[in-house]
PDB file of C-alpha atoms and ligand atoms in Angstrom:
ATOM      1  CA  MET A   1     118.525 219.660 174.633  1.00  0.00           C
ATOM      2  CA  GLU A   2     114.982 220.523 173.738  1.00  0.00           C
ATOM      3  CA  LEU A   3     114.524 224.220 172.934  1.00  0.00           C
ATOM      4  CA  LYS A   4     110.928 225.253 172.535  1.00  0.00           C
ATOM      5  CA  ILE A   5     109.904 228.795 171.672  1.00  0.00           C
ATOM      6  CA  TYR A   6     106.265 229.787 172.134  1.00  0.00           C
ATOM      7  CA  GLU A   7     104.442 232.719 170.644  1.00  0.00           C
ATOM      8  CA  ASP A   8     103.721 234.097 174.092  1.00  0.00           C
ATOM      9  CA  ALA A   9     104.039 233.391 177.805  1.00  0.00           C
ATOM     10  CA  ALA A  10     100.437 232.143 178.113  1.00  0.00           C
ATOM     11  CA  LEU A  11     100.972 229.404 175.508  1.00  0.00           C
ATOM     12  CA  LEU A  12     104.219 228.433 177.194  1.00  0.00           C
ATOM     13  CA  ALA A  13     102.496 228.202 180.586  1.00  0.00           C
ATOM     14  CA  SER A  14      99.683 226.075 179.253  1.00  0.00           C
ATOM     15  CA  ASP A  15     101.946 223.584 177.460  1.00  0.00           C
ATOM     16  CA  VAL A  16     104.434 223.231 180.316  1.00  0.00           C
ATOM     17  CA  ALA A  17     101.532 222.870 182.788  1.00  0.00           C
ATOM     18  CA  ARG A  18     100.181 219.974 180.719  1.00  0.00           C
ATOM     19  CA  ARG A  19     103.586 218.264 180.815  1.00  0.00           C
ATOM     20  CA  LEU A  20     104.007 219.000 184.521  1.00  0.00           C
ATOM     21  CA  SER A  21     100.575 217.666 185.365  1.00  0.00           C
ATOM     22  CA  GLN A  22     101.512 214.328 183.748  1.00  0.00           C
ATOM     23  CA  LYS A  23     104.742 214.174 185.747  1.00  0.00           C
ATOM     24  CA  LEU A  24     102.850 214.835 188.981  1.00  0.00           C
ATOM     25  CA  GLU A  25     100.648 211.819 188.267  1.00  0.00           C
ATOM     26  CA  SER A  26     103.718 209.543 188.335  1.00  0.00           C
ATOM     27  CA  PRO A  27     105.748 208.473 191.382  1.00  0.00           C
ATOM     28  CA  LEU A  28     108.614 210.851 190.618  1.00  0.00           C
ATOM     29  CA  ASN A  29     110.545 213.538 192.479  1.00  0.00           C
ATOM     30  CA  VAL A  30     109.620 216.935 191.069  1.00  0.00           C
ATOM     31  CA  GLY A  31     111.397 220.125 192.147  1.00  0.00           C
ATOM     32  CA  PHE A  32     109.455 223.398 192.151  1.00  0.00           C
ATOM     33  CA  ALA A  33     110.888 226.875 191.650  1.00  0.00           C
ATOM     34  CA  THR A  34     109.542 230.254 192.655  1.00  0.00           C
ATOM     35  CA  GLY A  35     109.557 233.634 190.937  1.00  0.00           C
ATOM     36  CA  ARG A  36     107.403 235.699 188.629  1.00  0.00           C
ATOM     37  CA  THR A  37     108.155 233.430 185.667  1.00  0.00           C
ATOM     38  CA  MET A  38     106.450 230.557 187.442  1.00  0.00           C
ATOM     39  CA  ASP A  39     103.194 232.398 188.289  1.00  0.00           C
ATOM     40  CA  PRO A  40     101.398 231.731 184.949  1.00  0.00           C
ATOM     41  CA  LEU A  41     102.647 228.133 184.926  1.00  0.00           C
ATOM     42  CA  TYR A  42     101.192 227.429 188.349  1.00  0.00           C
ATOM     43  CA  ALA A  43      97.929 229.217 187.521  1.00  0.00           C
ATOM     44  CA  SER A  44      97.679 227.012 184.452  1.00  0.00           C
ATOM     45  CA  LEU A  45      98.552 223.876 186.446  1.00  0.00           C
ATOM     46  CA  LEU A  46      95.575 224.492 188.740  1.00  0.00           C
ATOM     47  CA  LYS A  47      93.302 224.394 185.688  1.00  0.00           C
ATOM     48  CA  LYS A  48      94.812 221.067 184.502  1.00  0.00           C
ATOM     49  CA  ARG A  49      94.470 219.560 187.983  1.00  0.00           C
ATOM     50  CA  PRO A  50      96.569 216.390 188.084  1.00  0.00           C
ATOM     51  CA  GLN A  51      94.099 213.525 188.680  1.00  0.00           C
ATOM     52  CA  MET A  52      96.069 211.648 191.274  1.00  0.00           C
ATOM     53  CA  PRO A  53      99.188 213.404 192.531  1.00  0.00           C
ATOM     54  CA  LEU A  54     101.751 210.673 193.133  1.00  0.00           C
ATOM     55  CA  ALA A  55     104.952 212.684 192.772  1.00  0.00           C
ATOM     56  CA  ARG A  56     106.976 213.781 195.760  1.00  0.00           C
ATOM     57  CA  VAL A  57     107.540 217.518 195.513  1.00  0.00           C
ATOM     58  CA  TRP A  58     110.637 219.445 196.573  1.00  0.00           C
ATOM     59  CA  MET A  59     111.648 223.058 196.551  1.00  0.00           C
ATOM     60  CA  LEU A  60     114.661 224.611 194.873  1.00  0.00           C
ATOM     61  CA  ASP A  61     115.609 227.264 197.356  1.00  0.00           C
ATOM     62  CA  GLU A  62     114.467 229.130 200.456  1.00  0.00           C
ATOM     63  CA  TYR A  63     115.296 232.387 202.181  1.00  0.00           C
ATOM     64  CA  LEU A  64     116.986 232.244 205.550  1.00  0.00           C
ATOM     65  CA  GLY A  65     116.109 234.596 208.369  1.00  0.00           C
ATOM     66  CA  LEU A  66     112.342 234.747 207.882  1.00  0.00           C
ATOM     67  CA  SER A  67     110.033 233.035 210.364  1.00  0.00           C
ATOM     68  CA  ALA A  68     108.409 229.773 209.261  1.00  0.00           C
ATOM     69  CA  GLY A  69     104.968 231.360 208.908  1.00  0.00           C
ATOM     70  CA  ASP A  70     106.205 234.418 206.985  1.00  0.00           C
ATOM     71  CA  ALA A  71     104.189 234.946 203.796  1.00  0.00           C
ATOM     72  CA  ARG A  72     107.375 235.878 201.924  1.00  0.00           C
ATOM     73  CA  THR A  73     109.046 232.485 202.312  1.00  0.00           C
ATOM     74  CA  TYR A  74     109.269 230.410 199.144  1.00  0.00           C
ATOM     75  CA  ALA A  75     107.523 227.576 201.007  1.00  0.00           C
ATOM     76  CA  HIS A  76     104.549 229.880 201.519  1.00  0.00           C
ATOM     77  CA  TYR A  77     104.659 230.923 197.856  1.00  0.00           C
ATOM     78  CA  LEU A  78     104.468 227.278 196.737  1.00  0.00           C
ATOM     79  CA  ARG A  79     101.826 226.272 199.273  1.00  0.00           C
ATOM     80  CA  GLU A  80      99.621 229.224 198.352  1.00  0.00           C
ATOM     81  CA  ARG A  81      99.940 228.889 194.572  1.00  0.00           C
ATOM     82  CA  VAL A  82     100.243 225.143 194.129  1.00  0.00           C
ATOM     83  CA  PHE A  83     100.139 222.703 197.008  1.00  0.00           C
ATOM     84  CA  THR A  84      97.101 223.978 198.935  1.00  0.00           C
ATOM     85  CA  PRO A  85      94.821 224.610 195.909  1.00  0.00           C
ATOM     86  CA  LEU A  86      95.703 221.154 194.564  1.00  0.00           C
ATOM     87  CA  ASP A  87      95.123 219.531 197.991  1.00  0.00           C
ATOM     88  CA  TYR A  88      98.575 218.085 197.568  1.00  0.00           C
ATOM     89  CA  PRO A  89      99.133 215.262 200.097  1.00  0.00           C
ATOM     90  CA  GLU A  90     101.217 216.668 202.938  1.00  0.00           C
ATOM     91  CA  ALA A  91     103.318 213.489 203.158  1.00  0.00           C
ATOM     92  CA  LYS A  92     104.601 214.140 199.643  1.00  0.00           C
ATOM     93  CA  ILE A  93     105.708 217.732 200.280  1.00  0.00           C
ATOM     94  CA  ASN A  94     109.406 217.968 201.127  1.00  0.00           C
ATOM     95  CA  LEU A  95     110.751 221.218 202.524  1.00  0.00           C
ATOM     96  CA  PRO A  96     114.055 222.098 204.182  1.00  0.00           C
ATOM     97  CA  ARG A  97     113.842 221.733 207.978  1.00  0.00           C
ATOM     98  CA  LEU A  98     114.876 225.240 208.864  1.00  0.00           C
ATOM     99  CA  SER A  99     114.090 224.676 212.521  1.00  0.00           C
ATOM    100  CA  MET A 100     117.333 222.677 212.784  1.00  0.00           C
ATOM    101  CA  SER A 101     119.936 224.340 214.960  1.00  0.00           C
ATOM    102  CA  HIS A 102     122.205 225.402 212.099  1.00  0.00           C
ATOM    103  CA  PRO A 103     121.065 226.226 208.537  1.00  0.00           C
ATOM    104  CA  GLN A 104     123.903 224.181 206.979  1.00  0.00           C
ATOM    105  CA  GLU A 105     122.615 221.151 208.923  1.00  0.00           C
ATOM    106  CA  ALA A 106     119.216 221.732 207.331  1.00  0.00           C
ATOM    107  CA  ALA A 107     120.910 221.954 203.916  1.00  0.00           C
ATOM    108  CA  ASP A 108     122.807 218.668 204.444  1.00  0.00           C
ATOM    109  CA  ASP A 109     119.648 217.002 205.744  1.00  0.00           C
ATOM    110  CA  TYR A 110     117.687 218.207 202.688  1.00  0.00           C
ATOM    111  CA  GLU A 111     120.355 216.937 200.293  1.00  0.00           C
ATOM    112  CA  ASP A 112     120.473 213.576 202.137  1.00  0.00           C
ATOM    113  CA  ARG A 113     116.692 213.171 202.040  1.00  0.00           C
ATOM    114  CA  LEU A 114     116.598 213.997 198.343  1.00  0.00           C
ATOM    115  CA  ARG A 115     119.368 211.502 197.599  1.00  0.00           C
ATOM    116  CA  ALA A 116     117.670 208.801 199.716  1.00  0.00           C
ATOM    117  CA  ALA A 117     114.447 209.428 197.740  1.00  0.00           C
ATOM    118  CA  GLY A 118     116.347 208.734 194.493  1.00  0.00           C
ATOM    119  CA  GLY A 119     117.228 212.273 193.382  1.00  0.00           C
ATOM    120  CA  LEU A 120     115.280 214.635 191.180  1.00  0.00           C
ATOM    121  CA  ASP A 121     113.438 213.373 188.129  1.00  0.00           C
ATOM    122  CA  VAL A 122     112.322 216.825 187.004  1.00  0.00           C
ATOM    123  CA  GLN A 123     113.454 220.209 188.277  1.00  0.00           C
ATOM    124  CA  LEU A 124     111.712 223.418 187.233  1.00  0.00           C
ATOM    125  CA  LEU A 125     114.032 226.390 186.942  1.00  0.00           C
ATOM    126  CA  GLY A 126     113.732 230.090 186.326  1.00  0.00           C
ATOM    127  CA  ILE A 127     116.862 232.117 185.602  1.00  0.00           C
ATOM    128  CA  GLY A 128     118.136 235.240 187.300  1.00  0.00           C
ATOM    129  CA  HIS A 129     119.311 238.235 185.262  1.00  0.00           C
ATOM    130  CA  ASN A 130     122.847 237.338 186.341  1.00  0.00           C
ATOM    131  CA  GLY A 131     122.418 233.713 185.264  1.00  0.00           C
ATOM    132  CA  HIS A 132     121.711 232.284 188.702  1.00  0.00           C
ATOM    133  CA  LEU A 133     119.802 229.038 189.038  1.00  0.00           C
ATOM    134  CA  GLY A 134     118.003 228.620 192.335  1.00  0.00           C
ATOM    135  CA  LEU A 135     120.248 230.896 194.342  1.00  0.00           C
ATOM    136  CA  ASN A 136     123.493 229.592 192.891  1.00  0.00           C
ATOM    137  CA  GLU A 137     124.913 233.008 192.252  1.00  0.00           C
ATOM    138  CA  PRO A 138     127.916 233.805 189.998  1.00  0.00           C
ATOM    139  CA  GLY A 139     131.005 231.973 191.243  1.00  0.00           C
ATOM    140  CA  SER A 140     129.079 228.796 192.179  1.00  0.00           C
ATOM    141  CA  SER A 141     130.845 225.637 191.110  1.00  0.00           C
ATOM    142  CA  ILE A 142     129.418 222.700 189.188  1.00  0.00           C
ATOM    143  CA  ASP A 143     130.244 220.491 192.180  1.00  0.00           C
ATOM    144  CA  SER A 144     128.285 222.600 194.668  1.00  0.00           C
ATOM    145  CA  ARG A 145     125.734 220.802 196.808  1.00  0.00           C
ATOM    146  CA  THR A 146     122.743 222.059 198.789  1.00  0.00           C
ATOM    147  CA  ARG A 147     124.115 224.798 200.994  1.00  0.00           C
ATOM    148  CA  VAL A 148     123.806 228.163 202.631  1.00  0.00           C
ATOM    149  CA  VAL A 149     124.607 230.977 200.203  1.00  0.00           C
ATOM    150  CA  THR A 150     124.881 234.745 200.234  1.00  0.00           C
ATOM    151  CA  ILE A 151     122.323 236.303 197.897  1.00  0.00           C
ATOM    152  CA  ALA A 152     123.858 238.631 195.276  1.00  0.00           C
ATOM    153  CA  GLU A 153     122.999 242.281 195.761  1.00  0.00           C
ATOM    154  CA  SER A 154     121.457 242.465 192.258  1.00  0.00           C
ATOM    155  CA  THR A 155     119.173 239.519 193.153  1.00  0.00           C
ATOM    156  CA  ARG A 156     118.107 241.216 196.374  1.00  0.00           C
ATOM    157  CA  VAL A 157     117.224 244.306 194.341  1.00  0.00           C
ATOM    158  CA  ALA A 158     115.318 242.173 191.772  1.00  0.00           C
ATOM    159  CA  ASN A 159     113.294 240.555 194.568  1.00  0.00           C
ATOM    160  CA  GLN A 160     112.745 243.757 196.513  1.00  0.00           C
ATOM    161  CA  GLY A 161     109.174 244.079 195.197  1.00  0.00           C
ATOM    162  CA  PHE A 162     108.081 241.238 197.482  1.00  0.00           C
ATOM    163  CA  PHE A 163     109.286 243.186 200.545  1.00  0.00           C
ATOM    164  CA  ALA A 164     108.549 246.605 202.025  1.00  0.00           C
ATOM    165  CA  SER A 165     112.160 247.729 201.522  1.00  0.00           C
ATOM    166  CA  LEU A 166     115.517 246.446 200.281  1.00  0.00           C
ATOM    167  CA  GLU A 167     116.686 246.260 203.878  1.00  0.00           C
ATOM    168  CA  GLU A 168     114.079 243.568 204.569  1.00  0.00           C
ATOM    169  CA  VAL A 169     115.214 241.259 201.734  1.00  0.00           C
ATOM    170  CA  PRO A 170     117.173 238.392 203.321  1.00  0.00           C
ATOM    171  CA  ARG A 171     120.909 238.255 202.685  1.00  0.00           C
ATOM    172  CA  GLU A 172     121.219 234.493 202.874  1.00  0.00           C
ATOM    173  CA  ALA A 173     119.374 231.505 201.516  1.00  0.00           C
ATOM    174  CA  LEU A 174     119.525 227.765 201.207  1.00  0.00           C
ATOM    175  CA  THR A 175     119.681 226.452 197.652  1.00  0.00           C
ATOM    176  CA  LEU A 176     120.046 223.125 195.917  1.00  0.00           C
ATOM    177  CA  GLY A 177     123.577 223.126 194.500  1.00  0.00           C
ATOM    178  CA  LEU A 178     124.547 223.059 190.839  1.00  0.00           C
ATOM    179  CA  GLY A 179     125.980 219.555 191.413  1.00  0.00           C
ATOM    180  CA  THR A 180     122.627 218.481 192.878  1.00  0.00           C
ATOM    181  CA  LEU A 181     120.790 219.952 189.885  1.00  0.00           C
ATOM    182  CA  ASN A 182     123.263 218.369 187.474  1.00  0.00           C
ATOM    183  CA  GLU A 183     122.178 214.945 188.756  1.00  0.00           C
ATOM    184  CA  ALA A 184     118.490 215.578 187.996  1.00  0.00           C
ATOM    185  CA  ARG A 185     117.153 213.448 185.147  1.00  0.00           C
ATOM    186  CA  GLU A 186     115.422 216.454 183.552  1.00  0.00           C
ATOM    187  CA  LEU A 187     115.851 220.189 183.958  1.00  0.00           C
ATOM    188  CA  TRP A 188     113.046 222.404 182.688  1.00  0.00           C
ATOM    189  CA  LEU A 189     114.229 225.994 182.403  1.00  0.00           C
ATOM    190  CA  LEU A 190     111.598 228.646 181.708  1.00  0.00           C
ATOM    191  CA  ALA A 191     112.153 232.267 180.723  1.00  0.00           C
ATOM    192  CA  THR A 192     109.702 234.859 179.473  1.00  0.00           C
ATOM    193  CA  GLY A 193     109.753 238.529 178.531  1.00  0.00           C
ATOM    194  CA  ARG A 194     112.231 240.895 176.884  1.00  0.00           C
ATOM    195  CA  GLY A 195     113.949 241.404 180.234  1.00  0.00           C
ATOM    196  CA  LYS A 196     115.337 237.858 180.070  1.00  0.00           C
ATOM    197  CA  ALA A 197     116.530 238.024 176.428  1.00  0.00           C
ATOM    198  CA  GLU A 198     120.124 239.043 177.245  1.00  0.00           C
ATOM    199  CA  ILE A 199     120.713 236.390 179.879  1.00  0.00           C
ATOM    200  CA  ILE A 200     119.117 233.723 177.666  1.00  0.00           C
ATOM    201  CA  LYS A 201     121.540 234.642 174.896  1.00  0.00           C
ATOM    202  CA  ARG A 202     124.472 234.378 177.316  1.00  0.00           C
ATOM    203  CA  PHE A 203     123.103 231.103 178.695  1.00  0.00           C
ATOM    204  CA  LEU A 204     122.734 229.422 175.300  1.00  0.00           C
ATOM    205  CA  GLU A 205     125.388 231.116 173.178  1.00  0.00           C
ATOM    206  CA  GLY A 206     127.935 232.641 175.556  1.00  0.00           C
ATOM    207  CA  GLU A 207     131.061 231.231 177.113  1.00  0.00           C
ATOM    208  CA  VAL A 208     130.611 228.446 179.693  1.00  0.00           C
ATOM    209  CA  SER A 209     131.746 230.045 182.924  1.00  0.00           C
ATOM    210  CA  GLU A 210     131.051 230.142 186.651  1.00  0.00           C
ATOM    211  CA  SER A 211     130.333 233.836 186.180  1.00  0.00           C
ATOM    212  CA  VAL A 212     127.067 232.802 184.470  1.00  0.00           C
ATOM    213  CA  PRO A 213     126.099 229.731 186.547  1.00  0.00           C
ATOM    214  CA  ALA A 214     123.366 228.518 184.176  1.00  0.00           C
ATOM    215  CA  THR A 215     125.970 227.920 181.435  1.00  0.00           C
ATOM    216  CA  LEU A 216     127.469 225.135 183.583  1.00  0.00           C
ATOM    217  CA  LEU A 217     124.305 223.094 183.024  1.00  0.00           C
ATOM    218  CA  ARG A 218     123.925 223.912 179.332  1.00  0.00           C
ATOM    219  CA  SER A 219     125.130 220.506 178.185  1.00  0.00           C
ATOM    220  CA  HIS A 220     122.955 218.569 180.644  1.00  0.00           C
ATOM    221  CA  PRO A 221     121.476 215.692 178.603  1.00  0.00           C
ATOM    222  CA  GLY A 222     117.963 216.176 179.991  1.00  0.00           C
ATOM    223  CA  LEU A 223     117.763 219.946 179.540  1.00  0.00           C
ATOM    224  CA  HIS A 224     114.500 221.414 178.210  1.00  0.00           C
ATOM    225  CA  VAL A 225     114.413 225.159 177.623  1.00  0.00           C
ATOM    226  CA  PHE A 226     111.002 226.801 177.297  1.00  0.00           C
ATOM    227  CA  LEU A 227     111.020 230.403 176.063  1.00  0.00           C
ATOM    228  CA  ASP A 228     108.519 232.885 174.772  1.00  0.00           C
ATOM    229  CA  GLN A 229     109.428 234.875 171.671  1.00  0.00           C
ATOM    230  CA  GLU A 230     110.522 237.881 173.700  1.00  0.00           C
ATOM    231  CA  ALA A 231     112.986 235.917 175.823  1.00  0.00           C
ATOM    232  CA  ALA A 232     114.291 234.235 172.640  1.00  0.00           C
ATOM    233  CA  SER A 233     114.484 237.486 170.680  1.00  0.00           C
ATOM    234  CA  LEU A 234     118.292 237.879 170.787  1.00  0.00           C
ATOM    235  CA  LEU A 235     119.149 234.286 169.864  1.00  0.00           C
ATOM    236  CA  LYS A 236     120.835 233.617 166.552  1.00  0.00           C
ATOM    237  CA  PRO A 237     118.353 232.310 164.004  1.00  0.00           C
ATOM    238  CA  VAL A 238     118.689 228.543 163.533  1.00  0.00           C
ATOM    239  CA  GLY A 239     119.546 227.056 160.148  1.00  0.00           C
TER     240      GLY A 239
HETATM  241  C1  GLP B   1     114.685 234.236 192.241  1.00  0.00           C
HETATM  242  C2  GLP B   1     114.528 232.753 192.620  1.00  0.00           C
HETATM  243  C3  GLP B   1     114.984 231.865 191.504  1.00  0.00           C
HETATM  244  C4  GLP B   1     114.263 232.347 190.261  1.00  0.00           C
HETATM  245  C5  GLP B   1     114.826 233.654 189.816  1.00  0.00           C
HETATM  246  C6  GLP B   1     114.063 234.335 188.685  1.00  0.00           C
HETATM  247  O1  GLP B   1     115.651 234.861 192.995  1.00  0.00           O
HETATM  248  N1  GLP B   1     115.219 232.390 193.828  1.00  0.00           N
HETATM  249  O2  GLP B   1     114.705 230.514 191.780  1.00  0.00           O
HETATM  250  O3  GLP B   1     114.470 231.434 189.223  1.00  0.00           O
HETATM  251  O4  GLP B   1     115.047 234.526 190.898  1.00  0.00           O
HETATM  252  O5  GLP B   1     112.937 234.989 189.173  1.00  0.00           O
HETATM  253  P1  GLP B   1     111.834 235.629 188.246  1.00  0.00           P
HETATM  254  O6  GLP B   1     111.096 234.513 187.622  1.00  0.00           O
HETATM  255  O7  GLP B   1     110.979 236.420 189.198  1.00  0.00           O
HETATM  256  O8  GLP B   1     112.535 236.473 187.251  1.00  0.00           O
END
C-alpha cells in the first residue's frame, strides 16, 4: 500500500490530478467517483488537461429513481465536472444503462461490459463516514458484484445537501461491488478534512469487518491512500 499524506487538500488534489492525467493518456479503464472529496481533484484535472484521452472511463455508482436528465445523477456530476469540459470522447464514456427494464439487468450488463473491457486498471474512491465504498454500505461482502443496493439512512442524510429535502434523496442505487473493486489493478482512495479522520483510522487501523466495508479492501496489493493532514490526524505516528 502507498499511503501519502499531504499538507492540505489542495496539494493532494494537484498531485493526484497529475497522476490521473497520465493514466487518462493511456488505453486503460479508469473508474471515477463522485462526492465532495472529488471536487478539488476534478477542478485540478481540468487545469492539467490530459493531452490525448485514451482511457475508457467508468463510473462507480449511480442513484436509481432519478430521470436520466436529472442534474443530481452521478452521471450528470461527472459529465459537468470532468467529461464535458475535457471534451472526453463519447465512445469512451461507459455508464450503466438505466433504461433497461430492470435495474439489476443494468447492473449485470455494466459488470459484463467492464469485464469484457478487461476490468478496472484504476478506480478512484472516496469513503463514506460509515466506511462505505461506492455505495457498498455496511454488511456488503467482499464477493459482492455490481448490483442494486439500499442506501444507508446515514448516507442519505450526508447527501441531503444535493437535494431539496431528505425525502427526495433516492433510497436505492447501483454500485460496483466490493468483489468488482477488489479485481481492479489499482485503487486510489482519497479522504480530506477532519470529518473523515475517524473513519480513516478505522479503515487503516481497525478490525477488518463487513461493518466497515472499506477495511475489506485494506490489503489490496494496488491500494494507494491519499490523505490530507486533517484526515490523517488520528492515525498512529509511524516509526
Ligand atoms: C457518496 C458517494 C461515494 C462517495 C462518498 C463520500 O455517497 N456515493 O462514492 O465516496 O459518498 O462522499 P464525500 O466525498 O462527499 O464525503
